[in-house]
Steps between C-alpha positions, in 0.01 A plus 500: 500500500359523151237241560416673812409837304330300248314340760413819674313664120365269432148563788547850343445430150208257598358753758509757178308277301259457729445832534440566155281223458273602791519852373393367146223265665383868700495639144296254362266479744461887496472416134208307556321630767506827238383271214232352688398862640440635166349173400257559775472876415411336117245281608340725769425820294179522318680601212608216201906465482549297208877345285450551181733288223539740181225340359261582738518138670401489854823455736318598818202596608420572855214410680318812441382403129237258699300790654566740212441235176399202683778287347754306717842626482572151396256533200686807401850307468605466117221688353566811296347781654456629091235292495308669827526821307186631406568540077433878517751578768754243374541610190609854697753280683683338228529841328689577836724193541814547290567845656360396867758161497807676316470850593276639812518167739174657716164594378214506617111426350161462549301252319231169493602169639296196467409294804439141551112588453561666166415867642746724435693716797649857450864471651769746522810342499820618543840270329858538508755280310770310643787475308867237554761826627725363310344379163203753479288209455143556581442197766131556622203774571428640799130592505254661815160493427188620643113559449427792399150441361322756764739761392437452180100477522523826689708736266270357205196600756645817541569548144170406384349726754751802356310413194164532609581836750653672184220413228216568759297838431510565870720751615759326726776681672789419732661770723726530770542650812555836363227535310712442177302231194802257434274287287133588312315265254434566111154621573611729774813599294240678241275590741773758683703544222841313670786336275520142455862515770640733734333840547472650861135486517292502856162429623453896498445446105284209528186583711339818534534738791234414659544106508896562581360633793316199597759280427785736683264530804292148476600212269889469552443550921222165472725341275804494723298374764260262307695432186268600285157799405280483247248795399436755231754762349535763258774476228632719294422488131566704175146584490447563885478281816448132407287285780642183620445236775837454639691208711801653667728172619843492695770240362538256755757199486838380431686834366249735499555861565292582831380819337446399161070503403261380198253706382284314243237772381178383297332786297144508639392784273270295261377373844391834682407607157244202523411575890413897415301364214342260715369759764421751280229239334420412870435868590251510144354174643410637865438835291228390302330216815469878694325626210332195463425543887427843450130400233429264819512777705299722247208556747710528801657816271185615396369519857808633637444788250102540564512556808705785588405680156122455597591674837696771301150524262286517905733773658514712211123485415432570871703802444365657177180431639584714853662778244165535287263519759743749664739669257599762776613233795880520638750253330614343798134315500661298216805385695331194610404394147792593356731315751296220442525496114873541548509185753353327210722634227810354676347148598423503146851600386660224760235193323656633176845495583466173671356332176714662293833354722340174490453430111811720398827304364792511727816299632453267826700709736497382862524751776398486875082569479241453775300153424211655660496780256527269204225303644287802560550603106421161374212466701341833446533348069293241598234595729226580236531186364498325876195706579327416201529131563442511899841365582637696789886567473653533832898583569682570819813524529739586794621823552823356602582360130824639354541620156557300259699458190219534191434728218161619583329479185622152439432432845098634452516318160570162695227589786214633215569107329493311787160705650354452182539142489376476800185687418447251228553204688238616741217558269220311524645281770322414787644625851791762267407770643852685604843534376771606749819629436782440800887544603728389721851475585672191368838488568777780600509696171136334346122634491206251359187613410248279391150533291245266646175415319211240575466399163485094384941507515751369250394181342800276592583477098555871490707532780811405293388753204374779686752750464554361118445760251189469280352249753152601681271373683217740340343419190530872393826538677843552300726345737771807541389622846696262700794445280506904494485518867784215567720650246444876685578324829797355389606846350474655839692285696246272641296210430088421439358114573219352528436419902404149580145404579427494839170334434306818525405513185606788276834609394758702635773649311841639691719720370872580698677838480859601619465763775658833507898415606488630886729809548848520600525551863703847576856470510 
């Protein structure tokens, strides 16, 4: 019976150990199926993992260190990563080993490792010890690694570029959503009188009311839509508003606040300071070519006064005369005399005021005018002189011509140049016997007019020059009329240009005006 029961345990203890082997060959497959997981998770990521001995030796290296230092992981094997090191950043390490091995177990750094090609590559790599549980003796180095040279290149960028913004002498200003300045410049620091950190300062303080105005109703509306503006401000100053050409910019990219602007301000005052000085010697310079214009137009003046003073000198002769050979007749037999001398007073007081307007100094201030009027004016200067010479001047213009944008004395100053030169170029040549002065429409808000001679043209080599100053065609000329008359143009809005030849001969010079902005229809 006892061999029977000894018989019967015996498949029992066998099936047990069975069991326990299969469940210990289960466990080492899991086992290795895990190992060769993370082996595969090792040599898949782009990052290094790397074995280090205490030394630094090379354990491991996966295959990562190809792409990232062009070395094979077999190269690596037995090599002390010490000697990778660039000097400058191992000499930081080794200060850091005895506490990192026998203290901390997990740090982290940043520093330069050398590749196979000798270039050196910024990693960031992050260790931990490994230690015997039982001993507390430090077996090997766990190490990740990865590139982190664009990182790096970046925050030195952005550093060097937090250099530049806070040493620049524009104004530069960042503020957020609410208006409030969380960061302003050196140069804009002393300009609006802000501390170096914190303060509660807003754009309020910054610009003047007007130009917060602009920017409130304007600039921060396009810049939400277009990301950026650019245009001319007003700052405040200790000394009053300050001028500057500003660039208002939204941050854009990886974490930046929606609502968070730029505004880089450049003071512009030495600038406009420069401009006003500019057309103030300008205004002198078309001042003095309309006084100049003005001795040209000497005998044209002196007729314009003969006449209507010898018709004074007729009327009232004829009078005194009727009053001496009849002392006793009614008054009212002078009313046609008198009327007459009065008619001629005030033609004579309008030629006054005309050539006074013309040769006075004055700003260029555009307004709407009539072109014909203009033209009338600057034809009426110049008739004497047209007459004198037998040149006829002819101008008609439409009736249906808007206004346009001109001052008018400018505008007459431009015409009187222009007909003048004319005049000259038709001297003495055969078949110049006119000069006509047109306009037309030429485009939806544009009106031409154009002074056409039949003189001998624009030699080809003075086309380039013509509108040069100082350069003239005239022996006795002093080569301001044209620059004068461009830069007037220009001042108004419009333009002045030579035509090209048609092959008629002569030369025809076209100058464009804005017209008068149509009004709103009623609402």
């Amino acid at each position: 019976m006892a061999g029977n029961d000894d018989t019967r345990r015996r498949p029992s203890w066998r099936a047990a150990l069975e069991a326990r082997c299969a469940e210990l060959e289960a466990r080492n497959a899991a086992l290795e199926a895990e190992k060769r997981h993370y082996q595969w998770l090792a040599e898949s990521t782009t990052d290094l993992i790397s074995r280090h001995a205490r030394d630094g030796t090379f354990l491991y290296a996966s295959r990562a260190a190809r792409d990232l230092l062009g070395y094979e992981p077999e190269e690596l094997i037995g090599v002390s990563a010490y000697d990778l090191f660039h000097p400058s950043d191992l000499a930081d390490l080794l200060n850091k080993s005895p506490r990192v091995y026998y203290h901390d177990g997990f740090y982290q750094q940043t520093y330069r490792f050398r590749a196979r090609d000798g270039h050196y590559v910024w990693f960031e790599t992050t260790s931990r010890t490994r230690r015997d549980p039982a001993t507390g003796e430090l077996l090997d180095i766990l190490c990740v690694s990865r590139d982190v040279g664009r990182r790096i290149r970046a925050e030195a960028n952005r550093e060097r570029l937090a250099r530049v913004v806070e040493s620049t002498t524009d104004y530069v200003l960042f503020v957020d959503g609410q208006e409030r300045l969380f960061y302003s410049n050196e140069a804009a620091r002393r300009l609006l009188s802000l501390p170096r950190e914190g303060g509660d300062a807003c754009l309020e303080q910054a610009y003047t009311p007007a130009s917060l105005g602009v920017l409130r109703e304007i600039v921060l509306p396009a810049v939400a839509r277009y990301g950026s503006w650019s245009g001319e401000l007003e700052m405040r100053g200790p000394r009053g508003p300050v001028p500057v050409l500003s660039v208002v910019l939204a941050h854009r990219g990886p974490g930046a606040e929606p609502d968070h602007l730029s505004l880089l301000n450049r003071d512009i005052g030495l600038r406009k300071a420069a401009e006003a000085q500019a057309r103030h010697h300008q205004e002198q310079i078309a001042h003095a070519n309309r006084l100049a214009t003005t001795g040209e137009l000497a005998s044209n003046i002196a007729h314009e006064l003969n006449q209507p003073l010898g018709a004074i000198a007729n009327y009232a002769s004829g009078a005194l005369m009727q009053l001496r050979a009849d002392p006793g007749r009614p008054a009212g037999d002078l009313e046609l005399p008198l009327t007459r001398i009065s008619d001629q007073i005030q033609r004579l007081a309008e030629r006054l005021r005309h050539i006074r307007t013309f040769v006075r100094k004055g700003q260029t201030r555009p307004r709407p005018v009539a072109l014909a009027e203009v033209v009338d004016a600057a034809c009426r200067l110049c008739e004497w002189q047209y007459h004198q010479a037998g040149v006829a001047l002819e101008h008609e213009l439409p009736e249906t011509l808007p206004r346009v944008q001109a001052d008018p004395v400018a505008l007459e100053q431009v015409l009187v140049n222009l007909l003048l030169n004319a005049l000259e170029a038709s001297r003495n040549h055969p078949g110049a016997d006119r000069v006509e002065i047109r306009a037309r429409r030429s485009g939806p808000r544009e009106v031409t007019f154009t002074v056409d001679d039949r003189g001998p043209g624009i030699a080809p080599d003075d086309v380039e020059r013509i509108f040069a100053p100082f350069h003239s065609t005239r022996p006795d000329g002093l080569g301001m009329g044209l620059a004068i008359s461009h830069s007037l143009m220009e001042a108004m809005g419009g333009r002045l240009a030579l035509a090209p030849d048609d092959g008629s001969g002569g030369a025809t010079f076209a100058g464009t005006l804005l017209t008068e902005p149509a009004p709103l229809p009623p609402a």
